[in-house]
Amino acid sequence: MKLYVYIFAVLCVTALIAVCCCFMKKNRNSVTGYMRSESYVGGVMYQQSAEVAVLYRQSFELARLKLDRHLEENRSSGKNLAIVTDIDATLIDDSGYFSGVLTNAHGRAEEGKAPWNNKDWCGYYKSAASESSKALPGAVEFINYARQQGVQVFFITNRPYYELDLTVHQLYKEGFIDEKILNEYSGLAADGVNLQRQFTGDELQRFKQKVNSETEFELGDNYFSLKNDYTVQVQGANPSIDKAERRNNVAKKLGENGVVVMYLGDSLNDMISVDEYKYTDYSQDESNQFDRKLGNAARNEAVMNEPWRDKWGTEFIIMPNSVYGDWQKATWFQKDVDEKSEMNAIRNQLLKHSYLNSKVWYNGASPTGNDVK
């Protein structure tokens, strides 16, 4: 009897080991091996799908149709029309970066870095400088079409000031700007200003002063661009993702006879942001309606109310980005929380919207033959 018990125990332990080995093998065969990072994989795959490619082309076709309407409406006004556009995930595909960081978990561990979770953007600009970053379907055609109609195009990105040169060269390489703009924005090299490093503290202030006094460029707290031009604007010395001041620079450039008829982006921040009231007729309450700290529910309600609801698809063109953006941080309301809090917030969001927590309105026989319960 004892022998049977012993054999049974051995078999149980062997089975448990086999299950554990299968589980470990499954983890090793996952993309990242870490649950938090793994949650981004589906978004990246979707971003690289044929469906998203069609959505981008569809969005730019919609933008062209709406631009034609704006052109017709302003034909006799004599106004100078303009478009303001984001770059990453709006004009240029950056999903190659995410593919890289998600599949390089081992390499990151060897470098002493934590598993990637959308907080560490190391390598992003190496990716932008590679062939993995390319124009999204329909983007170049739309921008060129707008220019052919006499519409000015302004590029506003949250890339840092020290990546201005890379940004301009990438826009030129993909066909979004011409050689004239490239040469104008490459002038810093001729002025002997080194943008190949990030300055900090007093050093950054000295760099800012040098740029503003000795070059044709202007480095503000929240923008860096060619003085009085603003065709390409990156973040400034005091970086902020809020683009309100940079949009205001465009308005100053256009003057009273100019009007921005369309904004393109993959985030609400590309159209409206919390500092908007400082530069426009929007009230502070209206500007703050899209603050991610309000959470997804409040932002969902805001986009469907005045003054925004009629702007989507006419003045505001949103591109599909399932990987990153303000929508993500709005899930947990705060900018910096630990990984466990992020995951709990995601779980709570799912529970809130689950049909299991919804009131049942139909109590008759189900078409499947089962009663609805």
mmCIF file of C-alpha atoms in Angstrom:
data_model
loop_
_atom_site.group_PDB
_atom_site.id
_atom_site.type_symbol
_atom_site.label_atom_id
_atom_site.label_comp_id
_atom_site.label_asym_id
_atom_site.label_seq_id
_atom_site.Cartn_x
_atom_site.Cartn_y
_atom_site.Cartn_z
ATOM 1 C CA MET A 1 0.000 0.000 0.000
ATOM 2 C CA LYS A 2 2.830 2.352 0.898
ATOM 3 C CA LEU A 3 4.433 1.663 -2.495
ATOM 4 C CA TYR A 4 1.255 2.781 -4.292
ATOM 5 C CA VAL A 5 1.112 5.935 -2.189
ATOM 6 C CA TYR A 6 4.757 6.616 -2.983
ATOM 7 C CA ILE A 7 4.202 6.060 -6.718
ATOM 8 C CA PHE A 8 1.125 8.283 -6.619
ATOM 9 C CA ALA A 9 3.075 11.017 -4.827
ATOM 10 C CA VAL A 10 5.905 10.776 -7.377
ATOM 11 C CA LEU A 11 3.409 11.019 -10.234
ATOM 12 C CA CYS A 12 1.773 14.081 -8.662
ATOM 13 C CA VAL A 13 5.109 15.821 -8.173
ATOM 14 C CA THR A 14 6.130 14.915 -11.746
ATOM 15 C CA ALA A 15 2.845 16.304 -13.089
ATOM 16 C CA LEU A 16 3.290 19.494 -11.056
ATOM 17 C CA ILE A 17 6.818 19.925 -12.370
ATOM 18 C CA ALA A 18 5.563 19.370 -15.921
ATOM 19 C CA VAL A 19 2.864 22.014 -15.461
ATOM 20 C CA CYS A 20 5.391 24.439 -14.006
ATOM 21 C CA CYS A 21 7.789 23.748 -16.880
ATOM 22 C CA CYS A 22 5.002 24.387 -19.386
ATOM 23 C CA PHE A 23 4.141 27.622 -17.613
ATOM 24 C CA MET A 24 7.773 28.702 -17.529
ATOM 25 C CA LYS A 25 8.152 27.804 -21.186
ATOM 26 C CA LYS A 26 5.058 29.815 -21.967
ATOM 27 C CA ASN A 27 6.550 32.800 -20.153
ATOM 28 C CA ARG A 28 9.837 32.404 -22.000
ATOM 29 C CA ASN A 29 7.970 32.288 -25.281
ATOM 30 C CA SER A 30 5.974 35.431 -24.528
ATOM 31 C CA VAL A 31 7.121 38.635 -26.175
ATOM 32 C CA THR A 32 8.357 40.334 -23.014
ATOM 33 C CA GLY A 33 7.925 37.906 -20.114
ATOM 34 C CA TYR A 34 6.388 40.734 -18.053
ATOM 35 C CA MET A 35 2.647 41.237 -17.704
ATOM 36 C CA ARG A 36 2.719 45.061 -17.715
ATOM 37 C CA SER A 37 4.879 45.234 -20.841
ATOM 38 C CA GLU A 38 2.947 42.411 -22.466
ATOM 39 C CA SER A 39 -0.195 44.539 -22.330
ATOM 40 C CA TYR A 40 1.272 46.779 -25.039
ATOM 41 C CA VAL A 41 1.828 43.959 -27.516
ATOM 42 C CA GLY A 42 -1.773 43.869 -28.766
ATOM 43 C CA GLY A 43 -1.727 47.610 -29.330
ATOM 44 C CA VAL A 44 1.484 47.437 -31.346
ATOM 45 C CA MET A 45 0.180 44.553 -33.451
ATOM 46 C CA TYR A 46 -3.011 46.486 -34.139
ATOM 47 C CA GLN A 47 -1.007 49.582 -35.050
ATOM 48 C CA GLN A 48 0.828 47.524 -37.679
ATOM 49 C CA SER A 49 -2.326 45.942 -39.085
ATOM 50 C CA ALA A 50 -3.882 46.390 -42.517
ATOM 51 C CA GLU A 51 -6.985 47.746 -40.787
ATOM 52 C CA VAL A 52 -5.039 50.616 -39.228
ATOM 53 C CA ALA A 53 -3.288 51.311 -42.539
ATOM 54 C CA VAL A 54 -6.727 51.719 -44.090
ATOM 55 C CA LEU A 55 -7.887 53.897 -41.180
ATOM 56 C CA TYR A 56 -4.983 56.283 -41.757
ATOM 57 C CA ARG A 57 -5.671 56.502 -45.464
ATOM 58 C CA GLN A 58 -9.355 56.959 -44.698
ATOM 59 C CA SER A 59 -8.546 59.750 -42.208
ATOM 60 C CA PHE A 60 -6.391 61.608 -44.720
ATOM 61 C CA GLU A 61 -9.061 61.240 -47.399
ATOM 62 C CA LEU A 62 -11.580 62.718 -44.958
ATOM 63 C CA ALA A 63 -9.098 65.519 -44.217
ATOM 64 C CA ARG A 64 -8.766 66.253 -47.945
ATOM 65 C CA LEU A 65 -12.542 66.433 -48.410
ATOM 66 C CA LYS A 66 -12.913 68.750 -45.431
ATOM 67 C CA LEU A 67 -9.993 70.880 -46.610
ATOM 68 C CA ASP A 68 -11.746 71.327 -49.968
ATOM 69 C CA ARG A 69 -14.785 72.598 -48.084
ATOM 70 C CA HIS A 70 -12.650 75.061 -46.104
ATOM 71 C CA LEU A 71 -11.027 76.248 -49.334
ATOM 72 C CA GLU A 72 -14.426 76.817 -50.919
ATOM 73 C CA GLU A 73 -15.762 78.666 -47.875
ATOM 74 C CA ASN A 74 -12.709 80.942 -47.729
ATOM 75 C CA ARG A 75 -12.208 81.412 -51.464
ATOM 76 C CA SER A 76 -13.346 85.047 -51.470
ATOM 77 C CA SER A 77 -12.106 85.966 -47.979
ATOM 78 C CA GLY A 78 -8.477 86.504 -48.970
ATOM 79 C CA LYS A 79 -7.358 84.751 -45.793
ATOM 80 C CA ASN A 80 -4.200 82.660 -45.600
ATOM 81 C CA LEU A 81 -5.222 79.130 -44.609
ATOM 82 C CA ALA A 82 -3.062 76.812 -42.525
ATOM 83 C CA ILE A 83 -2.937 73.293 -41.107
ATOM 84 C CA VAL A 84 -1.274 72.339 -37.826
ATOM 85 C CA THR A 85 -0.171 68.728 -37.484
ATOM 86 C CA ASP A 86 1.527 66.421 -35.016
ATOM 87 C CA ILE A 87 4.259 64.115 -36.363
ATOM 88 C CA ASP A 88 4.631 60.788 -34.526
ATOM 89 C CA ALA A 89 1.730 58.346 -35.049
ATOM 90 C CA THR A 90 0.048 61.078 -37.105
ATOM 91 C CA LEU A 91 2.328 61.465 -40.129
ATOM 92 C CA ILE A 92 5.099 58.994 -39.314
ATOM 93 C CA ASP A 93 4.819 55.383 -38.149
ATOM 94 C CA ASP A 94 6.717 54.891 -34.872
ATOM 95 C CA SER A 95 5.487 51.360 -34.127
ATOM 96 C CA GLY A 96 8.935 49.998 -35.033
ATOM 97 C CA TYR A 97 10.250 51.538 -31.822
ATOM 98 C CA PHE A 98 7.663 49.736 -29.723
ATOM 99 C CA SER A 99 8.354 46.466 -31.520
ATOM 100 C CA GLY A 100 12.012 46.917 -30.612
ATOM 101 C CA VAL A 101 11.654 47.693 -26.932
ATOM 102 C CA LEU A 102 9.042 45.009 -26.347
ATOM 103 C CA THR A 103 11.146 42.246 -27.914
ATOM 104 C CA ASN A 104 14.357 43.408 -26.224
ATOM 105 C CA ALA A 105 13.448 42.554 -22.631
ATOM 106 C CA HIS A 106 16.632 40.499 -22.224
ATOM 107 C CA GLY A 107 18.805 43.290 -23.568
ATOM 108 C CA ARG A 108 17.184 45.821 -21.282
ATOM 109 C CA ALA A 109 17.756 43.563 -18.282
ATOM 110 C CA GLU A 110 21.445 43.255 -19.206
ATOM 111 C CA GLU A 111 21.670 47.049 -19.318
ATOM 112 C CA GLY A 112 20.090 47.287 -15.861
ATOM 113 C CA LYS A 113 16.839 48.772 -17.203
ATOM 114 C CA ALA A 114 13.358 47.867 -16.040
ATOM 115 C CA PRO A 115 10.940 46.111 -18.398
ATOM 116 C CA TRP A 116 9.507 48.741 -20.722
ATOM 117 C CA ASN A 117 6.140 50.119 -19.576
ATOM 118 C CA ASN A 118 5.656 53.332 -21.552
ATOM 119 C CA LYS A 119 7.688 55.415 -19.124
ATOM 120 C CA ASP A 120 11.174 54.743 -20.436
ATOM 121 C CA TRP A 121 11.560 56.056 -24.007
ATOM 122 C CA CYS A 122 15.233 55.140 -24.431
ATOM 123 C CA GLY A 123 16.049 54.480 -28.065
ATOM 124 C CA TYR A 124 13.065 56.341 -29.502
ATOM 125 C CA TYR A 125 15.206 58.671 -31.588
ATOM 126 C CA LYS A 126 17.476 55.860 -32.723
ATOM 127 C CA SER A 127 14.303 54.352 -34.073
ATOM 128 C CA ALA A 128 13.295 57.647 -35.705
ATOM 129 C CA ALA A 129 16.687 57.707 -37.432
ATOM 130 C CA SER A 130 16.184 54.197 -38.810
ATOM 131 C CA GLU A 131 14.277 52.862 -41.793
ATOM 132 C CA SER A 132 11.652 51.435 -39.433
ATOM 133 C CA SER A 133 10.112 54.922 -39.156
ATOM 134 C CA LYS A 134 8.301 55.839 -42.347
ATOM 135 C CA ALA A 135 5.383 57.934 -43.546
ATOM 136 C CA LEU A 136 1.934 56.598 -42.745
ATOM 137 C CA PRO A 137 -0.456 55.731 -45.603
ATOM 138 C CA GLY A 138 -1.925 58.849 -47.208
ATOM 139 C CA ALA A 139 0.084 61.319 -45.106
ATOM 140 C CA VAL A 140 2.550 62.631 -47.705
ATOM 141 C CA GLU A 141 -0.131 62.849 -50.375
ATOM 142 C CA PHE A 142 -2.387 64.920 -48.116
ATOM 143 C CA ILE A 143 0.331 67.337 -46.966
ATOM 144 C CA ASN A 144 1.488 67.872 -50.553
ATOM 145 C CA TYR A 145 -2.107 68.356 -51.701
ATOM 146 C CA ALA A 146 -2.628 71.027 -49.033
ATOM 147 C CA ARG A 147 0.500 72.875 -50.123
ATOM 148 C CA GLN A 148 -0.563 72.740 -53.763
ATOM 149 C CA GLN A 149 -3.764 74.543 -52.720
ATOM 150 C CA GLY A 150 -1.699 77.292 -51.093
ATOM 151 C CA VAL A 151 -2.293 76.075 -47.537
ATOM 152 C CA GLN A 152 0.606 76.514 -45.095
ATOM 153 C CA VAL A 153 1.555 73.489 -43.008
ATOM 154 C CA PHE A 154 3.008 73.723 -39.487
ATOM 155 C CA PHE A 155 4.497 70.743 -37.626
ATOM 156 C CA ILE A 156 4.275 70.690 -33.802
ATOM 157 C CA THR A 157 5.819 67.757 -31.963
ATOM 158 C CA ASN A 158 6.683 66.852 -28.374
ATOM 159 C CA ARG A 159 10.137 65.721 -29.371
ATOM 160 C CA PRO A 160 12.826 67.477 -27.260
ATOM 161 C CA TYR A 161 14.791 70.538 -28.421
ATOM 162 C CA TYR A 162 17.977 68.533 -29.033
ATOM 163 C CA GLU A 163 16.176 66.395 -31.643
ATOM 164 C CA LEU A 164 15.202 69.331 -33.888
ATOM 165 C CA ASP A 165 17.817 68.490 -36.520
ATOM 166 C CA LEU A 166 16.792 64.823 -36.683
ATOM 167 C CA THR A 167 13.134 65.834 -36.889
ATOM 168 C CA VAL A 168 13.671 68.208 -39.801
ATOM 169 C CA HIS A 169 15.806 65.705 -41.701
ATOM 170 C CA GLN A 170 13.193 62.992 -41.168
ATOM 171 C CA LEU A 171 10.404 65.268 -42.434
ATOM 172 C CA TYR A 172 12.506 65.996 -45.517
ATOM 173 C CA LYS A 173 13.401 62.346 -46.083
ATOM 174 C CA GLU A 174 9.722 61.319 -46.024
ATOM 175 C CA GLY A 175 8.669 64.162 -48.327
ATOM 176 C CA PHE A 176 6.807 66.428 -45.891
ATOM 177 C CA ILE A 177 9.046 69.492 -46.318
ATOM 178 C CA ASP A 178 11.195 70.777 -49.182
ATOM 179 C CA GLU A 179 14.918 71.460 -49.373
ATOM 180 C CA LYS A 180 14.441 75.161 -48.596
ATOM 181 C CA ILE A 181 12.933 74.404 -45.175
ATOM 182 C CA LEU A 182 15.551 71.713 -44.567
ATOM 183 C CA ASN A 183 18.393 74.169 -45.209
ATOM 184 C CA GLU A 184 16.842 76.890 -43.060
ATOM 185 C CA TYR A 185 16.360 74.555 -40.114
ATOM 186 C CA SER A 186 19.780 72.977 -40.491
ATOM 187 C CA GLY A 187 21.401 76.383 -39.853
ATOM 188 C CA LEU A 188 22.381 75.570 -36.282
ATOM 189 C CA ALA A 189 25.214 73.358 -37.470
ATOM 190 C CA ALA A 190 26.616 76.254 -39.500
ATOM 191 C CA ASP A 191 26.379 78.467 -36.399
ATOM 192 C CA GLY A 192 28.472 75.997 -34.449
ATOM 193 C CA VAL A 193 25.704 75.145 -31.974
ATOM 194 C CA ASN A 194 25.886 71.533 -30.809
ATOM 195 C CA LEU A 195 22.507 69.832 -30.552
ATOM 196 C CA GLN A 196 23.909 66.344 -30.104
ATOM 197 C CA ARG A 197 23.613 66.402 -26.336
ATOM 198 C CA GLN A 198 21.122 67.296 -23.651
ATOM 199 C CA PHE A 199 21.955 70.272 -21.457
ATOM 200 C CA THR A 200 20.848 70.616 -17.825
ATOM 201 C CA GLY A 201 20.617 73.334 -15.168
ATOM 202 C CA ASP A 202 22.688 76.488 -15.643
ATOM 203 C CA GLU A 203 24.293 74.914 -18.696
ATOM 204 C CA LEU A 204 20.897 74.777 -20.388
ATOM 205 C CA GLN A 205 20.238 78.442 -19.602
ATOM 206 C CA ARG A 206 23.584 79.413 -21.127
ATOM 207 C CA PHE A 207 22.752 77.329 -24.190
ATOM 208 C CA LYS A 208 19.341 79.020 -24.434
ATOM 209 C CA GLN A 209 20.954 82.458 -24.241
ATOM 210 C CA LYS A 210 23.529 81.545 -26.886
ATOM 211 C CA VAL A 211 20.873 80.248 -29.275
ATOM 212 C CA ASN A 212 18.664 83.310 -28.844
ATOM 213 C CA SER A 213 21.474 85.864 -29.172
ATOM 214 C CA GLU A 214 23.797 84.292 -31.740
ATOM 215 C CA THR A 215 21.586 82.302 -34.113
ATOM 216 C CA GLU A 216 18.493 82.594 -36.279
ATOM 217 C CA PHE A 217 16.700 80.251 -33.906
ATOM 218 C CA GLU A 218 14.522 80.849 -30.854
ATOM 219 C CA LEU A 219 14.586 78.611 -27.784
ATOM 220 C CA GLY A 220 11.692 79.342 -25.447
ATOM 221 C CA ASP A 221 10.574 77.496 -22.360
ATOM 222 C CA ASN A 222 8.105 75.384 -24.320
ATOM 223 C CA TYR A 223 9.242 75.656 -27.936
ATOM 224 C CA PHE A 224 12.306 75.641 -30.174
ATOM 225 C CA SER A 225 12.067 76.824 -33.758
ATOM 226 C CA LEU A 226 13.382 79.169 -36.422
ATOM 227 C CA LYS A 227 12.717 82.739 -35.307
ATOM 228 C CA ASN A 228 9.439 84.164 -36.596
ATOM 229 C CA ASP A 229 8.871 81.067 -38.755
ATOM 230 C CA TYR A 230 7.532 78.219 -36.584
ATOM 231 C CA THR A 231 7.114 75.754 -39.473
ATOM 232 C CA VAL A 232 8.640 73.062 -37.238
ATOM 233 C CA GLN A 233 8.378 73.363 -33.460
ATOM 234 C CA VAL A 234 9.733 70.931 -30.890
ATOM 235 C CA GLN A 235 9.707 71.211 -27.087
ATOM 236 C CA GLY A 236 11.710 73.975 -25.442
ATOM 237 C CA ALA A 237 14.100 74.355 -22.529
ATOM 238 C CA ASN A 238 11.339 73.688 -19.976
ATOM 239 C CA PRO A 239 9.579 70.808 -21.734
ATOM 240 C CA SER A 240 5.819 70.444 -21.500
ATOM 241 C CA ILE A 241 3.521 68.248 -23.562
ATOM 242 C CA ASP A 242 1.012 71.125 -23.659
ATOM 243 C CA LYS A 243 1.120 72.564 -27.189
ATOM 244 C CA ALA A 244 -1.016 75.664 -26.591
ATOM 245 C CA GLU A 245 1.903 78.117 -26.719
ATOM 246 C CA ARG A 246 3.242 76.522 -29.891
ATOM 247 C CA ARG A 247 -0.178 76.740 -31.524
ATOM 248 C CA ASN A 248 -0.221 80.389 -30.497
ATOM 249 C CA ASN A 249 3.140 80.881 -32.243
ATOM 250 C CA VAL A 250 1.458 79.707 -35.443
ATOM 251 C CA ALA A 251 -1.366 82.190 -34.903
ATOM 252 C CA LYS A 252 1.194 84.997 -34.438
ATOM 253 C CA LYS A 253 2.975 83.965 -37.619
ATOM 254 C CA LEU A 254 -0.254 83.939 -39.631
ATOM 255 C CA GLY A 255 -1.448 87.270 -38.269
ATOM 256 C CA GLU A 256 -4.967 88.662 -38.528
ATOM 257 C CA ASN A 257 -5.260 87.590 -42.152
ATOM 258 C CA GLY A 258 -4.522 83.934 -41.415
ATOM 259 C CA VAL A 259 -6.607 81.108 -40.000
ATOM 260 C CA VAL A 260 -5.866 77.513 -39.003
ATOM 261 C CA VAL A 261 -8.621 75.454 -40.606
ATOM 262 C CA MET A 262 -7.494 72.000 -39.498
ATOM 263 C CA TYR A 263 -5.547 70.215 -36.756
ATOM 264 C CA LEU A 264 -4.225 66.674 -37.202
ATOM 265 C CA GLY A 265 -3.034 64.441 -34.376
ATOM 266 C CA ASP A 266 -3.370 61.177 -32.483
ATOM 267 C CA SER A 267 -4.165 62.827 -29.146
ATOM 268 C CA LEU A 268 -6.663 65.411 -27.929
ATOM 269 C CA ASN A 269 -3.628 67.418 -26.806
ATOM 270 C CA ASP A 270 -2.851 68.000 -30.493
ATOM 271 C CA MET A 271 -6.064 70.028 -30.785
ATOM 272 C CA ILE A 272 -6.858 71.472 -27.367
ATOM 273 C CA SER A 273 -5.003 71.469 -24.046
ATOM 274 C CA VAL A 274 -5.177 72.801 -20.508
ATOM 275 C CA ASP A 275 -3.211 76.003 -21.255
ATOM 276 C CA GLU A 276 -5.354 76.941 -24.276
ATOM 277 C CA TYR A 277 -7.233 79.653 -22.387
ATOM 278 C CA LYS A 278 -3.976 81.610 -21.972
ATOM 279 C CA TYR A 279 -3.737 82.205 -25.709
ATOM 280 C CA THR A 280 -7.277 81.922 -27.114
ATOM 281 C CA ASP A 281 -10.897 82.853 -26.459
ATOM 282 C CA TYR A 282 -11.544 79.501 -24.791
ATOM 283 C CA SER A 283 -12.329 79.738 -21.086
ATOM 284 C CA GLN A 284 -10.198 78.024 -18.491
ATOM 285 C CA ASP A 285 -13.011 75.546 -17.814
ATOM 286 C CA GLU A 286 -13.238 74.701 -21.528
ATOM 287 C CA SER A 287 -9.471 74.245 -21.766
ATOM 288 C CA ASN A 288 -9.416 71.973 -18.744
ATOM 289 C CA GLN A 289 -12.138 69.642 -20.001
ATOM 290 C CA PHE A 290 -9.543 67.325 -21.560
ATOM 291 C CA ASP A 291 -7.135 67.265 -18.631
ATOM 292 C CA ARG A 292 -6.291 63.579 -18.232
ATOM 293 C CA LYS A 293 -6.503 63.986 -14.441
ATOM 294 C CA LEU A 294 -10.262 64.255 -14.901
ATOM 295 C CA GLY A 295 -10.295 60.658 -16.081
ATOM 296 C CA ASN A 296 -11.745 58.974 -19.155
ATOM 297 C CA ALA A 297 -15.411 59.376 -18.194
ATOM 298 C CA ALA A 298 -15.227 63.184 -17.973
ATOM 299 C CA ARG A 299 -13.211 63.432 -21.189
ATOM 300 C CA ASN A 300 -15.694 61.188 -23.002
ATOM 301 C CA GLU A 301 -18.516 63.486 -21.977
ATOM 302 C CA ALA A 302 -16.582 66.628 -22.929
ATOM 303 C CA VAL A 303 -15.830 65.612 -26.525
ATOM 304 C CA MET A 304 -19.550 65.148 -27.219
ATOM 305 C CA ASN A 305 -20.550 68.537 -25.810
ATOM 306 C CA GLU A 306 -20.176 72.113 -27.002
ATOM 307 C CA PRO A 307 -17.925 73.625 -28.185
ATOM 308 C CA TRP A 308 -16.187 70.469 -29.388
ATOM 309 C CA ARG A 309 -18.743 68.046 -30.803
ATOM 310 C CA ASP A 310 -18.964 69.617 -34.274
ATOM 311 C CA LYS A 311 -15.192 69.920 -34.688
ATOM 312 C CA TRP A 312 -14.407 66.193 -35.000
ATOM 313 C CA GLY A 313 -13.920 65.249 -38.624
ATOM 314 C CA THR A 314 -14.128 68.873 -39.751
ATOM 315 C CA GLU A 315 -11.519 70.923 -37.906
ATOM 316 C CA PHE A 316 -10.040 68.171 -35.716
ATOM 317 C CA ILE A 317 -8.848 64.962 -37.424
ATOM 318 C CA ILE A 318 -7.834 62.242 -34.935
ATOM 319 C CA MET A 319 -5.626 59.328 -36.031
ATOM 320 C CA PRO A 320 -5.798 55.797 -34.545
ATOM 321 C CA ASN A 321 -3.108 55.187 -31.926
ATOM 322 C CA SER A 322 -3.697 52.173 -29.700
ATOM 323 C CA VAL A 323 -0.254 52.129 -28.083
ATOM 324 C CA TYR A 324 0.271 55.338 -26.101
ATOM 325 C CA GLY A 325 -1.228 58.753 -25.425
ATOM 326 C CA ASP A 326 -3.185 60.815 -22.933
ATOM 327 C CA TRP A 327 -6.047 58.304 -23.056
ATOM 328 C CA GLN A 328 -3.803 55.826 -21.263
ATOM 329 C CA LYS A 329 -2.779 57.990 -18.315
ATOM 330 C CA ALA A 330 -6.373 59.193 -18.013
ATOM 331 C CA THR A 331 -7.189 55.633 -16.942
ATOM 332 C CA TRP A 332 -5.269 56.066 -13.697
ATOM 333 C CA PHE A 333 -5.779 59.838 -13.379
ATOM 334 C CA GLN A 334 -2.194 60.618 -12.360
ATOM 335 C CA LYS A 335 1.049 61.001 -14.275
ATOM 336 C CA ASP A 336 3.280 58.972 -11.967
ATOM 337 C CA VAL A 337 1.924 55.937 -10.161
ATOM 338 C CA ASP A 338 3.517 52.562 -9.549
ATOM 339 C CA GLU A 339 2.926 49.582 -11.817
ATOM 340 C CA LYS A 340 0.543 47.877 -9.390
ATOM 341 C CA SER A 341 -1.655 50.996 -9.246
ATOM 342 C CA GLU A 342 -1.704 51.200 -13.047
ATOM 343 C CA MET A 343 -2.820 47.588 -13.355
ATOM 344 C CA ASN A 344 -5.495 48.061 -10.671
ATOM 345 C CA ALA A 345 -6.788 51.128 -12.488
ATOM 346 C CA ILE A 346 -7.017 49.193 -15.758
ATOM 347 C CA ARG A 347 -8.831 46.337 -13.994
ATOM 348 C CA ASN A 348 -11.275 48.771 -12.353
ATOM 349 C CA GLN A 349 -11.952 50.395 -15.727
ATOM 350 C CA LEU A 350 -12.756 47.000 -17.238
ATOM 351 C CA LEU A 351 -14.987 46.067 -14.308
ATOM 352 C CA LYS A 352 -16.848 49.357 -14.583
ATOM 353 C CA HIS A 353 -17.690 48.714 -18.227
ATOM 354 C CA SER A 354 -18.292 44.964 -17.903
ATOM 355 C CA TYR A 355 -21.739 43.659 -18.865
ATOM 356 C CA LEU A 356 -21.588 41.633 -15.658
ATOM 357 C CA ASN A 357 -22.066 44.884 -13.752
ATOM 358 C CA SER A 358 -24.837 46.224 -15.991
ATOM 359 C CA LYS A 359 -28.538 46.094 -15.351
ATOM 360 C CA VAL A 360 -30.377 43.492 -17.429
ATOM 361 C CA TRP A 361 -33.300 45.000 -19.355
ATOM 362 C CA TYR A 362 -34.573 41.800 -21.069
ATOM 363 C CA ASN A 363 -35.830 38.836 -19.081
ATOM 364 C CA GLY A 364 -37.495 36.777 -21.793
ATOM 365 C CA ALA A 365 -36.196 33.746 -23.676
ATOM 366 C CA SER A 366 -32.831 34.229 -25.352
ATOM 367 C CA PRO A 367 -32.458 33.458 -29.088
ATOM 368 C CA THR A 368 -29.937 30.783 -28.057
ATOM 369 C CA GLY A 369 -32.611 28.991 -26.051
ATOM 370 C CA ASN A 370 -31.167 30.021 -22.699
ATOM 371 C CA ASP A 371 -32.813 32.435 -20.336
ATOM 372 C CA VAL A 372 -30.990 35.730 -19.903
ATOM 373 C CA LYS A 373 -29.681 35.973 -16.372
#
